[in-house]
GROMACS .gro file of C-alpha atoms in nm:
model
  305
    1MET     CA    1  -1.816   1.771  -0.360
    2ALA     CA    2  -1.789   1.724  -0.725
    3ARG     CA    3  -1.606   2.067  -0.764
    4PHE     CA    4  -1.373   1.968  -0.455
    5LEU     CA    5  -1.302   1.631  -0.626
    6ALA     CA    6  -1.232   1.791  -0.959
    7ARG     CA    7  -0.995   2.039  -0.792
    8ARG     CA    8  -0.805   1.755  -0.633
    9LEU     CA    9  -0.779   1.563  -0.958
   10LEU     CA   10  -0.645   1.860  -1.130
   11VAL     CA   11  -0.387   1.899  -0.854
   12ALA     CA   12  -0.278   1.544  -0.887
   13ILE     CA   13  -0.179   1.590  -1.259
   14PRO     CA   14   0.142   1.779  -1.177
   15THR     CA   15   0.200   1.561  -0.884
   16LEU     CA   16   0.192   1.259  -1.108
   17PHE     CA   17   0.425   1.445  -1.370
   18GLY     CA   18   0.665   1.526  -1.100
   19VAL     CA   19   0.674   1.149  -0.980
   20ALA     CA   20   0.712   1.044  -1.348
   21THR     CA   21   1.014   1.275  -1.383
   22ILE     CA   22   1.174   1.164  -1.068
   23VAL     CA   23   1.153   0.799  -1.119
   24PHE     CA   24   1.267   0.822  -1.483
   25PHE     CA   25   1.605   0.980  -1.374
   26ILE     CA   26   1.644   0.782  -1.049
   27VAL     CA   27   1.605   0.438  -1.212
   28ARG     CA   28   1.883   0.534  -1.468
   29LEU     CA   29   2.115   0.599  -1.158
   30ILE     CA   30   2.099   0.238  -1.079
   31PRO     CA   31   2.422   0.085  -1.148
   32GLY     CA   32   2.445  -0.151  -1.456
   33ASP     CA   33   2.345  -0.153  -1.821
   34PRO     CA   34   2.011  -0.297  -1.874
   35ALA     CA   35   2.114  -0.405  -2.232
   36ARG     CA   36   2.401  -0.605  -2.087
   37VAL     CA   37   2.168  -0.763  -1.839
   38MET     CA   38   1.941  -0.860  -2.102
   39ALA     CA   39   2.215  -1.003  -2.331
   40GLY     CA   40   2.406  -1.178  -2.063
   41GLU     CA   41   2.775  -1.148  -1.957
   42ALA     CA   42   2.894  -1.367  -2.238
   43ALA     CA   43   2.723  -1.164  -2.524
   44GLY     CA   44   2.940  -0.952  -2.753
   45ASP     CA   45   2.931  -0.575  -2.777
   46ASP     CA   46   2.756  -0.583  -3.127
   47VAL     CA   47   2.456  -0.774  -2.951
   48VAL     CA   48   2.446  -0.536  -2.658
   49ASP     CA   49   2.461  -0.233  -2.894
   50ARG     CA   50   2.155  -0.373  -3.089
   51ILE     CA   51   1.958  -0.436  -2.781
   52ARG     CA   52   2.047  -0.083  -2.664
   53ALA     CA   53   1.938   0.071  -2.987
   54ASN     CA   54   1.628  -0.150  -2.990
   55PHE     CA   55   1.490  -0.003  -2.665
   56GLY     CA   56   1.626   0.341  -2.732
   57PHE     CA   57   1.896   0.366  -2.471
   58ASP     CA   58   2.144   0.468  -2.728
   59GLN     CA   59   1.964   0.805  -2.741
   60PRO     CA   60   2.070   1.104  -2.536
   61LEU     CA   61   1.875   1.124  -2.200
   62PRO     CA   62   1.687   1.417  -2.275
   63VAL     CA   63   1.543   1.245  -2.614
   64GLN     CA   64   1.460   0.943  -2.398
   65TYR     CA   65   1.290   1.150  -2.134
   66ALA     CA   66   1.070   1.335  -2.407
   67ARG     CA   67   0.981   1.001  -2.574
   68PHE     CA   68   0.882   0.866  -2.224
   69ILE     CA   69   0.658   1.140  -2.152
   70ALA     CA   70   0.501   1.134  -2.487
   71ASN     CA   71   0.434   0.770  -2.466
   72LEU     CA   72   0.307   0.817  -2.108
   73LEU     CA   73   0.037   1.058  -2.223
   74ARG     CA   74  -0.085   0.799  -2.456
   75GLY     CA   75  -0.089   0.528  -2.199
   76ASP     CA   76   0.214   0.350  -2.322
   77LEU     CA   77   0.478   0.263  -2.052
   78GLY     CA   78   0.698   0.079  -2.317
   79ARG     CA   79   0.812  -0.282  -2.347
   80SER     CA   80   0.951  -0.500  -2.053
   81ILE     CA   81   1.325  -0.562  -2.090
   82ARG     CA   82   1.313  -0.894  -1.929
   83THR     CA   83   1.001  -1.043  -2.120
   84GLY     CA   84   0.966  -0.817  -2.432
   85ASP     CA   85   0.589  -0.786  -2.337
   86SER     CA   86   0.414  -0.459  -2.271
   87ALA     CA   87   0.498  -0.317  -1.936
   88VAL     CA   88   0.112  -0.233  -1.905
   89ASN     CA   89   0.034  -0.597  -1.941
   90GLU     CA   90   0.301  -0.694  -1.693
   91ILE     CA   91   0.151  -0.475  -1.423
   92VAL     CA   92  -0.204  -0.553  -1.510
   93GLN     CA   93  -0.129  -0.935  -1.452
   94ARG     CA   94   0.011  -0.863  -1.114
   95LEU     CA   95  -0.207  -0.584  -0.976
   96PRO     CA   96  -0.508  -0.800  -0.869
   97HIS     CA   97  -0.284  -1.013  -0.633
   98THR     CA   98  -0.154  -0.688  -0.467
   99ILE     CA   99  -0.500  -0.544  -0.445
  100GLU     CA  100  -0.648  -0.859  -0.289
  101LEU     CA  101  -0.356  -0.851  -0.041
  102ALA     CA  102  -0.390  -0.484   0.053
  103VAL     CA  103  -0.769  -0.511   0.091
  104LEU     CA  104  -0.765  -0.824   0.313
  105ALA     CA  105  -0.494  -0.673   0.535
  106THR     CA  106  -0.681  -0.338   0.561
  107VAL     CA  107  -1.005  -0.517   0.635
  108LEU     CA  108  -0.848  -0.738   0.905
  109GLY     CA  109  -0.638  -0.466   1.056
  110ALA     CA  110  -0.945  -0.239   1.070
  111LEU     CA  111  -1.174  -0.471   1.233
  112ILE     CA  112  -0.920  -0.598   1.504
  113GLY     CA  113  -0.768  -0.260   1.550
  114ILE     CA  114  -1.097  -0.075   1.609
  115THR     CA  115  -1.222  -0.337   1.832
  116PHE     CA  116  -0.905  -0.336   2.044
  117GLY     CA  117  -0.910   0.041   2.064
  118ILE     CA  118  -1.276   0.061   2.191
  119VAL     CA  119  -1.196  -0.220   2.443
  120ALA     CA  120  -0.884  -0.029   2.565
  121ALA     CA  121  -1.055   0.313   2.569
  122THR     CA  122  -1.356   0.175   2.780
  123ASN     CA  123  -1.109   0.008   3.016
  124ARG     CA  124  -0.865   0.290   3.063
  125GLY     CA  125  -0.590   0.213   3.316
  126ARG     CA  126  -0.698  -0.143   3.367
  127PRO     CA  127  -0.490  -0.449   3.272
  128ILE     CA  128  -0.665  -0.511   2.939
  129ASP     CA  129  -0.573  -0.140   2.836
  130VAL     CA  130  -0.207  -0.206   2.928
  131LEU     CA  131  -0.221  -0.525   2.728
  132VAL     CA  132  -0.369  -0.369   2.433
  133SER     CA  133  -0.109  -0.090   2.429
  134ALA     CA  134   0.179  -0.325   2.481
  135LEU     CA  135   0.047  -0.546   2.162
  136SER     CA  136   0.019  -0.217   1.964
  137VAL     CA  137   0.380  -0.101   2.039
  138SER     CA  138   0.480  -0.460   1.960
  139GLY     CA  139   0.300  -0.456   1.630
  140MET     CA  140   0.454  -0.141   1.504
  141SER     CA  141   0.809  -0.229   1.627
  142LEU     CA  142   0.822  -0.591   1.456
  143PRO     CA  143   1.015  -0.587   1.140
  144THR     CA  144   0.790  -0.714   0.867
  145TYR     CA  145   1.052  -0.962   0.723
  146TRP     CA  146   1.104  -1.107   1.062
  147LEU     CA  147   0.733  -1.154   1.149
  148GLY     CA  148   0.684  -1.311   0.814
  149LEU     CA  149   0.966  -1.560   0.864
  150MET     CA  150   0.850  -1.646   1.199
  151LEU     CA  151   0.495  -1.712   1.063
  152VAL     CA  152   0.659  -1.938   0.797
  153ILE     CA  153   0.847  -2.134   1.040
  154VAL     CA  154   0.564  -2.196   1.292
  155PHE     CA  155   0.278  -2.238   1.060
  156ALA     CA  156   0.425  -2.373   0.742
  157VAL     CA  157   0.746  -2.557   0.853
  158ASN     CA  158   0.658  -2.684   1.189
  159LEU     CA  159   0.296  -2.722   1.211
  160ARG     CA  160   0.241  -2.764   0.835
  161TRP     CA  161  -0.100  -2.591   0.857
  162LEU     CA  162  -0.049  -2.354   0.570
  163PRO     CA  163   0.166  -2.323   0.255
  164ALA     CA  164   0.472  -2.138   0.294
  165ALA     CA  165   0.468  -1.942  -0.040
  166GLY     CA  166   0.295  -1.886  -0.360
  167ALA     CA  167  -0.086  -1.812  -0.468
  168GLU     CA  168  -0.182  -2.150  -0.611
  169ASP     CA  169  -0.328  -2.263  -0.289
  170PRO     CA  170  -0.619  -2.045  -0.161
  171ARG     CA  171  -0.464  -2.064   0.187
  172GLY     CA  172  -0.145  -1.911   0.065
  173VAL     CA  173  -0.292  -1.558   0.119
  174ILE     CA  174  -0.334  -1.606   0.499
  175LEU     CA  175   0.017  -1.565   0.606
  176PRO     CA  176   0.108  -1.272   0.394
  177THR     CA  177  -0.231  -1.106   0.499
  178VAL     CA  178  -0.154  -1.142   0.860
  179THR     CA  179   0.201  -1.042   0.826
  180LEU     CA  180   0.080  -0.695   0.645
  181ALA     CA  181  -0.213  -0.655   0.890
  182ALA     CA  182   0.015  -0.649   1.194
  183LEU     CA  183   0.120  -0.303   1.151
  184SER     CA  184  -0.217  -0.157   1.035
  185THR     CA  185  -0.380  -0.329   1.334
  186ALA     CA  186  -0.141  -0.175   1.575
  187LEU     CA  187  -0.176   0.174   1.435
  188ILE     CA  188  -0.562   0.155   1.410
  189ALA     CA  189  -0.575   0.033   1.760
  190ARG     CA  190  -0.384   0.318   1.905
  191MET     CA  191  -0.566   0.582   1.693
  192SER     CA  192  -0.899   0.420   1.790
  193ARG     CA  193  -0.807   0.430   2.166
  194SER     CA  194  -0.711   0.799   2.151
  195ALA     CA  195  -1.012   0.906   1.947
  196MET     CA  196  -1.253   0.710   2.170
  197LEU     CA  197  -1.096   0.859   2.477
  198GLU     CA  198  -1.141   1.211   2.356
  199VAL     CA  199  -1.514   1.129   2.268
  200LEU     CA  200  -1.592   0.943   2.591
  201GLY     CA  201  -1.533   1.270   2.787
  202GLN     CA  202  -1.798   1.483   2.588
  203GLU     CA  203  -2.096   1.610   2.752
  204TYR     CA  204  -2.330   1.441   2.512
  205VAL     CA  205  -2.187   1.101   2.612
  206ARG     CA  206  -2.252   1.179   2.970
  207THR     CA  207  -2.608   1.293   2.900
  208ALA     CA  208  -2.700   0.979   2.703
  209ARG     CA  209  -2.589   0.773   2.998
  210ALA     CA  210  -2.770   0.991   3.237
  211LYS     CA  211  -3.073   0.906   3.024
  212GLY     CA  212  -3.016   0.548   3.067
  213VAL     CA  213  -2.902   0.469   2.718
  214SER     CA  214  -2.731   0.123   2.711
  215GLY     CA  215  -2.358   0.117   2.709
  216ALA     CA  216  -2.330  -0.053   2.377
  217ARG     CA  217  -2.557   0.187   2.219
  218VAL     CA  218  -2.348   0.472   2.365
  219LEU     CA  219  -2.029   0.344   2.222
  220LEU     CA  220  -2.162   0.231   1.882
  221GLY     CA  221  -2.426   0.504   1.821
  222HIS     CA  222  -2.265   0.808   1.986
  223CYS     CA  223  -1.901   0.760   2.050
  224LEU     CA  224  -1.779   0.551   1.749
  225PRO     CA  225  -1.930   0.766   1.477
  226ASN     CA  226  -1.786   1.094   1.611
  227ALA     CA  227  -1.440   0.918   1.658
  228LEU     CA  228  -1.437   0.784   1.303
  229LEU     CA  229  -1.255   1.071   1.132
  230PRO     CA  230  -0.902   1.015   1.249
  231ILE     CA  231  -0.952   0.634   1.209
  232VAL     CA  232  -1.064   0.668   0.854
  233THR     CA  233  -0.766   0.882   0.788
  234VAL     CA  234  -0.530   0.602   0.926
  235ILE     CA  235  -0.702   0.330   0.735
  236ALA     CA  236  -0.680   0.517   0.415
  237LEU     CA  237  -0.311   0.590   0.461
  238GLN     CA  238  -0.248   0.235   0.554
  239PHE     CA  239  -0.423   0.092   0.256
  240GLY     CA  240  -0.231   0.333   0.027
  241ALA     CA  241   0.091   0.228   0.193
  242LEU     CA  242   0.014  -0.138   0.171
  243LEU     CA  243  -0.060  -0.091  -0.206
  244GLY     CA  244   0.292   0.027  -0.261
  245GLY     CA  245   0.480  -0.120   0.045
  246ALA     CA  246   0.403  -0.482   0.040
  247VAL     CA  247   0.758  -0.547  -0.141
  248LEU     CA  248   0.917  -0.737   0.146
  249THR     CA  249   0.601  -0.930   0.230
  250GLU     CA  250   0.546  -1.031  -0.128
  251THR     CA  251   0.922  -1.137  -0.168
  252ILE     CA  252   0.920  -1.330   0.152
  253PHE     CA  253   0.603  -1.533   0.060
  254SER     CA  254   0.663  -1.537  -0.330
  255TRP     CA  255   0.346  -1.365  -0.376
  256PRO     CA  256   0.291  -1.267  -0.739
  257GLY     CA  257   0.205  -0.914  -0.685
  258MET     CA  258   0.337  -0.573  -0.776
  259GLY     CA  259   0.586  -0.570  -0.484
  260ARG     CA  260   0.771  -0.880  -0.604
  261LEU     CA  261   0.735  -0.752  -0.966
  262LEU     CA  262   0.916  -0.431  -0.868
  263VAL     CA  263   1.199  -0.608  -0.691
  264ASP     CA  264   1.253  -0.840  -0.999
  265SER     CA  265   1.247  -0.546  -1.231
  266ILE     CA  266   1.496  -0.334  -1.032
  267PHE     CA  267   1.739  -0.632  -1.033
  268ALA     CA  268   1.685  -0.687  -1.400
  269ARG     CA  269   1.719  -0.299  -1.484
  270ASP     CA  270   1.365  -0.328  -1.627
  271TYR     CA  271   1.317   0.050  -1.658
  272PRO     CA  272   0.961   0.061  -1.822
  273VAL     CA  273   0.819  -0.178  -1.549
  274VAL     CA  274   0.986  -0.018  -1.270
  275GLN     CA  275   0.855   0.337  -1.385
  276GLY     CA  276   0.519   0.187  -1.425
  277CYS     CA  277   0.506   0.028  -1.075
  278VAL     CA  278   0.610   0.348  -0.916
  279LEU     CA  279   0.359   0.550  -1.116
  280LEU     CA  280   0.067   0.309  -1.034
  281PHE     CA  281   0.158   0.320  -0.660
  282SER     CA  282   0.134   0.700  -0.686
  283VAL     CA  283  -0.198   0.688  -0.865
  284GLY     CA  284  -0.337   0.456  -0.616
  285PHE     CA  285  -0.221   0.661  -0.313
  286ILE     CA  286  -0.382   0.973  -0.452
  287LEU     CA  287  -0.711   0.785  -0.530
  288VAL     CA  288  -0.708   0.645  -0.176
  289ASN     CA  289  -0.678   0.998  -0.026
  290LEU     CA  290  -0.958   1.124  -0.246
  291LEU     CA  291  -1.170   0.834  -0.126
  292ALA     CA  292  -1.086   0.922   0.240
  293ASP     CA  293  -1.177   1.292   0.181
  294PHE     CA  294  -1.530   1.156   0.029
  295LEU     CA  295  -1.579   0.941   0.327
  296TYR     CA  296  -1.533   1.235   0.569
  297ALA     CA  297  -1.857   1.388   0.461
  298VAL     CA  298  -2.023   1.055   0.472
  299VAL     CA  299  -1.913   0.980   0.827
  300ASP     CA  300  -1.968   1.337   0.960
  301PRO     CA  301  -2.252   1.524   0.790
  302ARG     CA  302  -2.135   1.844   0.943
  303ILE     CA  303  -1.841   1.852   0.688
  304ARG     CA  304  -1.909   2.018   0.369
  305TYR     CA  305  -1.663   2.077   0.105
   0.00000   0.00000   0.00000
């Protein structure tokens, strides 16, 4: 396992280098001059030139790229154009909020999705199975921004049970968590149903039932552990996607996470922060996939790396 993880980490290095290269050049294709955005439309050309020289934007693109890679190897992402603070500090301040949202949404989606999948699989063809399948399709089809706005209108505006936005109130995490968990719940429910149906037809399940083992023990002790591999894969992929894909949700609910920071930085042409956010999303996705590979061996002892 240690050798396997070491090889995967070594493979991740050129991946991250490629991501850093791509994001460096792509952000510079965004229309607009970051120095002009920072100085304001009313600022003179001399002020804009000083800002451009201060951040190194007056240098040729290859020189900027070489400096970016050299600084990146030292863990320095540069200074934020919007605030002048270190881009690393900007990201570190927002990262806990995104992790909190992603963890809560993943846990909620996994608990509900696996439960729904088991219920649907054990009642195949019955009305409850049809209902779960319909809810799963609906959950995957609903646009995130529409669902978030509907939740705000119902629970924040009409009923006034929950805050509409922000993280000041501890209850403010509920609506964005439910919004993010909707898609995860639907995907996990469908995968759980498919995996459980495949396992329920195995001979060892019929043997356990023939021996008089209780239905709950058959499901939880025999079927679920053997159906967990594809479920773990979906959960890991969804968690990685939530780390980098909560942009719309965080914007709708004014959640102070990295998704909102990324949007604000793109509008402000804040190259260092945009590059740092994308790189961190990539690192998170790679680490989550490594964790999923490790969990395979924990869930299924037959797997050896």
